[in-house]
């Protein structure tokens, strides 16, 4: 048994004890982690920037509260990718420990805030979809842009406050308690509380989407009965809500699949000791969180008709500009040759 595997050393709060959490032992493991983080991180940032551009470049989408919540999700995924990749790779691959406890907890707070805001944005989107389907006639009065911005402000402030608690004193160094086996300086009770909060959010999202799908089925049956009698505009609105609800259910399914291994190992670490092998598995499973952030924009592009139309418009404009730039030198050379002939 190595010195870093003992309970006493994992409870120490010195910077030197952080080496016990660097579980990648071979060069192949480090290269694999760096490759996964770099690939998922870059794609996630580019895709979510494109989603933000598509939403805010179109007056039709940036005015809708639904797309404000999706914008919050994209922004959270961008921040999570940047902070997670930089801190994770520097810690596990380059093994940098020349920073203080406060700097590490600040980085951890940034990652926690971003991922918590991503999950909370999905919850707001689920509630927004349920309100849109269950009370369509009152939706515009109930869900205004002002209320959407207030909800997003409360969301981000709450997530930042909860994530900053270890930095403010809820850590094993200040409390002189046992540190987590997965995160340096993190108190076990704080990790348990964060896991419970995350599971509660997932449960609320699943419950909301279950009710959304139930309403969606009722609307599909209603459309089949009354489509021949008219109400074409209302039928189109219901069909759009049903499509967006199915899209967000796909997002939730990807979220659960990507986060289940991480949350499972976190929960297991609370009740039992983790071997170095399981901690290495946890390090690789953490990259699934980036995969989730990378897949979300792809689902939007494939399922949202408005974003797909905006994306096709952007591609067609780029194609026309490239075509014009290719034709302009030929036109210039033709004009020059005609002048010479004259």
Coordinates of C-alpha atoms in Angstrom, one line a residue:
X1 CA 0.0 0.0 0.0
X2 CA 1.4 3.4 -1.1
X3 CA 1.7 6.4 1.2
X4 CA -0.9 8.3 -0.8
X5 CA -3.4 5.5 -0.3
X6 CA -3.6 5.9 3.5
X7 CA -6.5 7.7 5.1
X8 CA -4.2 10.1 6.9
X9 CA -2.5 11.5 3.8
X10 CA -5.8 11.9 1.9
X11 CA -7.0 14.1 4.8
X12 CA -4.0 16.4 4.8
X13 CA -4.4 20.0 3.5
X14 CA -0.9 20.8 2.4
X15 CA -0.2 21.5 -1.3
X16 CA 2.2 18.6 -1.3
X17 CA -0.7 16.2 -0.6
X18 CA -2.3 17.1 -3.9
X19 CA 0.1 14.7 -5.6
X20 CA -2.0 11.9 -4.1
X21 CA -4.9 12.9 -6.3
X22 CA -2.8 12.8 -9.5
X23 CA -3.8 9.2 -10.5
X24 CA -2.6 9.1 -14.1
X25 CA 0.5 7.0 -13.9
X26 CA 1.5 6.3 -17.5
X27 CA 2.2 8.6 -20.5
X28 CA -0.5 6.8 -22.5
X29 CA -3.1 7.8 -19.9
X30 CA -2.0 11.4 -19.9
X31 CA -2.1 11.6 -23.7
X32 CA -5.5 10.0 -23.8
X33 CA -6.9 12.4 -21.2
X34 CA -5.3 15.4 -23.0
X35 CA -6.7 14.3 -26.4
X36 CA -10.2 13.7 -25.1
X37 CA -10.3 17.1 -23.2
X38 CA -8.8 19.0 -26.2
X39 CA -11.2 17.4 -28.7
X40 CA -14.4 17.6 -26.7
X41 CA -13.5 21.0 -25.3
X42 CA -12.7 22.7 -28.7
X43 CA -15.7 21.2 -30.4
X44 CA -17.9 22.2 -27.4
X45 CA -16.7 25.8 -27.4
X46 CA -17.1 26.2 -31.2
X47 CA -20.6 24.5 -31.3
X48 CA -22.0 26.5 -28.4
X49 CA -20.6 29.8 -29.8
X50 CA -22.4 29.0 -33.1
X51 CA -25.6 28.3 -31.1
X52 CA -25.4 31.7 -29.4
X53 CA -24.7 33.4 -32.7
X54 CA -27.7 31.7 -34.3
X55 CA -30.0 32.6 -31.5
X56 CA -29.0 36.3 -31.1
X57 CA -28.5 37.0 -34.8
X58 CA -32.2 36.3 -35.5
X59 CA -34.9 38.6 -34.0
X60 CA -37.4 35.7 -34.0
X61 CA -35.3 33.5 -31.6
X62 CA -33.6 36.0 -29.4
X63 CA -37.0 37.4 -28.2
X64 CA -38.3 34.1 -27.1
X65 CA -37.8 33.1 -23.4
X66 CA -37.2 29.5 -24.5
X67 CA -34.2 30.4 -26.5
X68 CA -32.9 32.6 -23.7
X69 CA -32.8 29.5 -21.5
X70 CA -31.0 27.6 -24.2
X71 CA -28.6 30.5 -24.5
X72 CA -27.9 30.2 -20.8
X73 CA -27.2 26.5 -21.3
X74 CA -24.8 27.2 -24.2
X75 CA -23.0 29.9 -22.1
X76 CA -22.6 27.5 -19.2
X77 CA -21.2 24.8 -21.4
X78 CA -18.7 27.2 -22.9
X79 CA -17.5 28.3 -19.5
X80 CA -17.4 24.8 -18.2
X81 CA -15.3 23.6 -21.2
X82 CA -12.8 26.4 -20.8
X83 CA -12.3 26.2 -17.0
X84 CA -12.6 22.4 -16.9
X85 CA -10.1 21.7 -19.7
X86 CA -7.5 24.2 -18.5
X87 CA -7.6 23.1 -14.8
X88 CA -8.1 19.4 -15.4
X89 CA -5.2 19.0 -18.0
X90 CA -2.8 21.2 -16.0
X91 CA -3.5 19.2 -12.8
X92 CA -3.6 15.6 -14.1
X93 CA -1.4 15.8 -17.2
X94 CA 1.2 18.5 -16.4
X95 CA 0.9 17.9 -12.6
X96 CA 1.1 21.6 -11.7
X97 CA 0.9 22.2 -8.0
X98 CA 2.5 25.6 -7.7
X99 CA -0.7 27.3 -6.6
X100 CA -2.4 27.8 -3.3
X101 CA -5.4 26.1 -1.8
X102 CA -7.5 29.2 -2.6
X103 CA -6.6 29.1 -6.3
X104 CA -7.5 25.4 -6.6
X105 CA -10.9 26.0 -4.8
X106 CA -11.5 29.0 -7.0
X107 CA -11.0 26.8 -10.1
X108 CA -13.2 24.1 -8.7
X109 CA -15.9 26.8 -7.9
X110 CA -15.8 27.9 -11.6
X111 CA -16.3 24.3 -12.9
X112 CA -19.0 23.6 -10.3
X113 CA -20.8 26.9 -11.1
X114 CA -20.8 26.2 -14.9
X115 CA -22.0 22.6 -14.7
X116 CA -24.6 23.5 -12.1
X117 CA -25.8 26.4 -14.2
X118 CA -26.0 24.1 -17.2
X119 CA -28.2 21.6 -15.3
X120 CA -30.3 24.4 -13.8
X121 CA -30.8 25.9 -17.3
X122 CA -32.2 22.6 -18.4
X123 CA -34.6 22.7 -15.5
X124 CA -35.8 26.2 -16.4
X125 CA -36.2 25.0 -20.0
X126 CA -38.3 22.1 -18.9
X127 CA -40.5 24.3 -16.8
X128 CA -40.9 26.7 -19.7
X129 CA -41.9 23.9 -22.1
X130 CA -44.4 22.5 -19.6
X131 CA -45.9 26.0 -19.1
X132 CA -46.1 26.5 -22.9
X133 CA -47.9 23.2 -23.5
X134 CA -50.1 23.1 -20.4
X135 CA -51.3 26.7 -20.6
X136 CA -50.7 27.9 -24.2
X137 CA -53.3 30.7 -24.1
X138 CA -51.7 32.3 -21.1
X139 CA -48.0 31.5 -21.9
X140 CA -47.0 34.9 -23.3
X141 CA -48.5 36.7 -20.3
X142 CA -46.9 34.3 -17.8
X143 CA -43.5 33.9 -19.4
X144 CA -42.2 37.3 -20.4
X145 CA -38.7 38.3 -21.3
X146 CA -38.3 40.2 -18.0
X147 CA -39.3 37.2 -16.0
X148 CA -37.0 35.0 -18.0
X149 CA -34.0 37.3 -17.3
X150 CA -34.9 37.5 -13.6
X151 CA -35.0 33.7 -13.4
X152 CA -31.6 33.4 -15.2
X153 CA -30.1 36.0 -12.8
X154 CA -31.3 34.1 -9.8
X155 CA -30.1 30.9 -11.3
X156 CA -26.5 32.0 -11.9
X157 CA -26.2 33.8 -8.5
X158 CA -27.5 30.7 -6.7
X159 CA -25.1 28.4 -8.5
X160 CA -22.1 30.7 -7.9
X161 CA -23.0 31.0 -4.2
X162 CA -23.3 27.2 -3.7
X163 CA -20.1 26.6 -5.7
X164 CA -18.2 29.2 -3.6
X165 CA -19.0 27.6 -0.2
X166 CA -15.7 25.6 -0.1
X167 CA -13.7 28.7 -0.9
X168 CA -15.6 30.6 1.8
X169 CA -14.8 28.1 4.5
X170 CA -16.8 24.8 4.0
X171 CA -13.6 22.8 3.3
X172 CA -11.8 20.1 5.2
X173 CA -8.9 22.4 6.0
X174 CA -10.9 25.0 7.8
X175 CA -13.2 22.4 9.5
X176 CA -10.3 20.0 10.2
X177 CA -12.3 17.1 8.8
X178 CA -11.7 14.3 6.4
X179 CA -11.1 15.4 2.8
X180 CA -12.8 13.8 -0.2
X181 CA -10.8 11.1 -2.0
X182 CA -11.7 12.6 -5.4
X183 CA -11.1 16.3 -4.8
X184 CA -8.4 18.0 -2.8
X185 CA -9.5 20.2 0.1
X186 CA -13.2 19.4 -0.4
X187 CA -15.1 18.3 2.7
X188 CA -17.0 15.1 2.4
X189 CA -20.2 16.6 3.7
X190 CA -20.1 19.3 1.1
X191 CA -19.6 16.7 -1.7
X192 CA -22.6 14.8 -0.3
X193 CA -24.8 17.9 -0.3
X194 CA -23.8 18.8 -3.8
X195 CA -24.6 15.3 -5.0
X196 CA -28.0 15.4 -3.3
X197 CA -28.7 18.8 -5.0
X198 CA -27.7 17.5 -8.4
X199 CA -29.8 14.4 -8.0
X200 CA -32.7 16.6 -6.9
X201 CA -32.3 18.8 -10.0
X202 CA -32.2 15.7 -12.3
X203 CA -35.3 14.3 -10.6
X204 CA -37.2 17.6 -11.1
X205 CA -36.2 17.7 -14.7
X206 CA -37.3 14.1 -15.3
X207 CA -40.6 14.8 -13.6
X208 CA -41.2 18.0 -15.6
X209 CA -40.4 16.2 -18.9
X210 CA -42.7 13.3 -18.0
X211 CA -45.5 15.8 -17.7
X212 CA -44.5 17.6 -20.9
X213 CA -44.6 14.3 -22.9
X214 CA -48.0 13.5 -21.4
X215 CA -49.3 16.8 -22.5
X216 CA -47.6 16.4 -25.9
X217 CA -49.4 13.1 -26.4
X218 CA -52.7 14.8 -25.6
X219 CA -52.0 17.6 -28.0
X220 CA -51.1 15.1 -30.8
X221 CA -54.5 13.3 -30.3
X222 CA -56.2 16.7 -30.3
X223 CA -54.5 17.7 -33.5
X224 CA -55.6 14.5 -35.2
X225 CA -59.2 15.1 -34.2
X226 CA -59.5 18.8 -35.0
X227 CA -57.0 19.4 -37.9
X228 CA -59.7 18.9 -40.5
X229 CA -61.9 21.4 -38.8
X230 CA -59.4 24.3 -39.0
X231 CA -57.3 25.9 -36.3
X232 CA -54.3 25.6 -38.5
X233 CA -52.2 28.2 -36.6
X234 CA -52.9 26.7 -33.2
X235 CA -52.1 23.2 -34.6
X236 CA -48.8 24.5 -35.9
X237 CA -47.9 26.0 -32.6
X238 CA -48.7 22.8 -30.8
X239 CA -46.6 20.8 -33.2
X240 CA -43.7 23.1 -32.6
X241 CA -44.0 22.7 -28.8
X242 CA -44.2 18.9 -29.2
X243 CA -41.0 18.9 -31.4
X244 CA -39.1 21.1 -28.9
X245 CA -40.2 19.0 -26.0
X246 CA -38.9 15.8 -27.7
X247 CA -35.6 17.7 -28.4
X248 CA -35.2 18.6 -24.8
X249 CA -36.0 15.0 -23.7
X250 CA -33.1 13.9 -25.9
X251 CA -30.9 16.5 -24.2
X252 CA -32.0 15.1 -20.8
X253 CA -31.2 11.5 -21.9
X254 CA -27.7 12.5 -23.0
X255 CA -27.2 14.4 -19.7
X256 CA -28.2 11.4 -17.6
X257 CA -26.0 9.0 -19.6
X258 CA -23.0 11.3 -19.3
X259 CA -23.4 12.2 -15.7
X260 CA -24.4 8.8 -14.2
X261 CA -20.9 7.4 -14.0
X262 CA -19.5 10.5 -12.4
X263 CA -22.3 10.8 -9.8
X264 CA -22.2 7.1 -9.2
X265 CA -18.4 7.1 -8.3
X266 CA -18.9 10.3 -6.2
X267 CA -21.6 8.6 -4.2
X268 CA -19.5 5.4 -3.9
X269 CA -16.6 7.4 -2.6
X270 CA -18.7 8.7 0.3
X271 CA -19.5 5.2 1.6
X272 CA -16.4 3.3 0.7
X273 CA -12.7 3.7 -0.1
X274 CA -11.7 4.1 -3.7
X275 CA -8.7 2.3 -5.2
X276 CA -6.3 4.1 -7.6
X277 CA -7.9 2.2 -10.4
X278 CA -11.4 3.5 -9.6
X279 CA -10.0 7.0 -9.3
X280 CA -8.4 6.7 -12.7
X281 CA -11.8 5.6 -14.0
X282 CA -13.4 8.7 -12.4
X283 CA -10.8 10.9 -14.2
X284 CA -11.8 9.4 -17.6
X285 CA -15.5 9.5 -16.8
X286 CA -15.2 13.2 -16.0
X287 CA -14.5 13.8 -19.7
X288 CA -18.1 12.6 -20.4
X289 CA -19.3 15.9 -18.9
X290 CA -17.6 17.6 -21.8
X291 CA -19.1 15.1 -24.2
X292 CA -22.5 16.1 -22.9
X293 CA -21.8 19.8 -23.5
X294 CA -20.6 18.9 -27.0
X295 CA -23.6 16.9 -28.0
X296 CA -26.3 19.4 -26.8
X297 CA -25.7 21.9 -29.7
X298 CA -25.8 19.0 -32.2
X299 CA -29.3 18.1 -30.9
X300 CA -30.4 21.7 -31.3
X301 CA -29.3 21.9 -34.9
X302 CA -30.9 18.6 -35.8
X303 CA -34.2 19.2 -34.0
X304 CA -34.9 22.9 -33.9
X305 CA -36.4 24.1 -37.2
X306 CA -35.6 27.8 -36.4
X307 CA -32.0 27.1 -35.6
X308 CA -31.6 24.8 -38.6
X309 CA -33.0 27.4 -40.9
X310 CA -30.6 30.0 -39.4
X311 CA -27.7 27.6 -39.8
X312 CA -28.6 26.9 -43.4
X313 CA -28.8 30.7 -44.0
X314 CA -25.3 31.2 -42.5
X315 CA -23.9 28.4 -44.7
X316 CA -25.5 29.8 -47.8
X317 CA -24.1 33.2 -47.1
X318 CA -20.6 31.8 -46.5
X319 CA -20.9 29.8 -49.8
X320 CA -21.9 32.9 -51.7
X321 CA -19.0 34.9 -50.2
X322 CA -16.5 32.2 -51.1
X323 CA -17.9 32.0 -54.6
X324 CA -17.7 35.7 -55.0
X325 CA -14.1 35.8 -53.7
X326 CA -13.2 33.0 -56.2
X327 CA -14.8 34.8 -59.1
X328 CA -13.4 38.3 -58.3
X329 CA -9.8 37.5 -59.3
X330 CA -11.0 36.0 -62.5
X331 CA -13.1 39.0 -63.3
X332 CA -10.1 41.3 -62.4
X333 CA -7.8 39.4 -64.7
X334 CA -10.3 39.4 -67.5
X335 CA -10.8 43.1 -67.1
X336 CA -7.0 43.6 -67.1
X337 CA -6.5 41.6 -70.3
X338 CA -9.3 43.5 -72.1
X339 CA -7.5 46.8 -71.2
X340 CA -4.2 45.5 -72.6
X341 CA -5.9 44.4 -75.8
X342 CA -7.5 47.8 -76.2

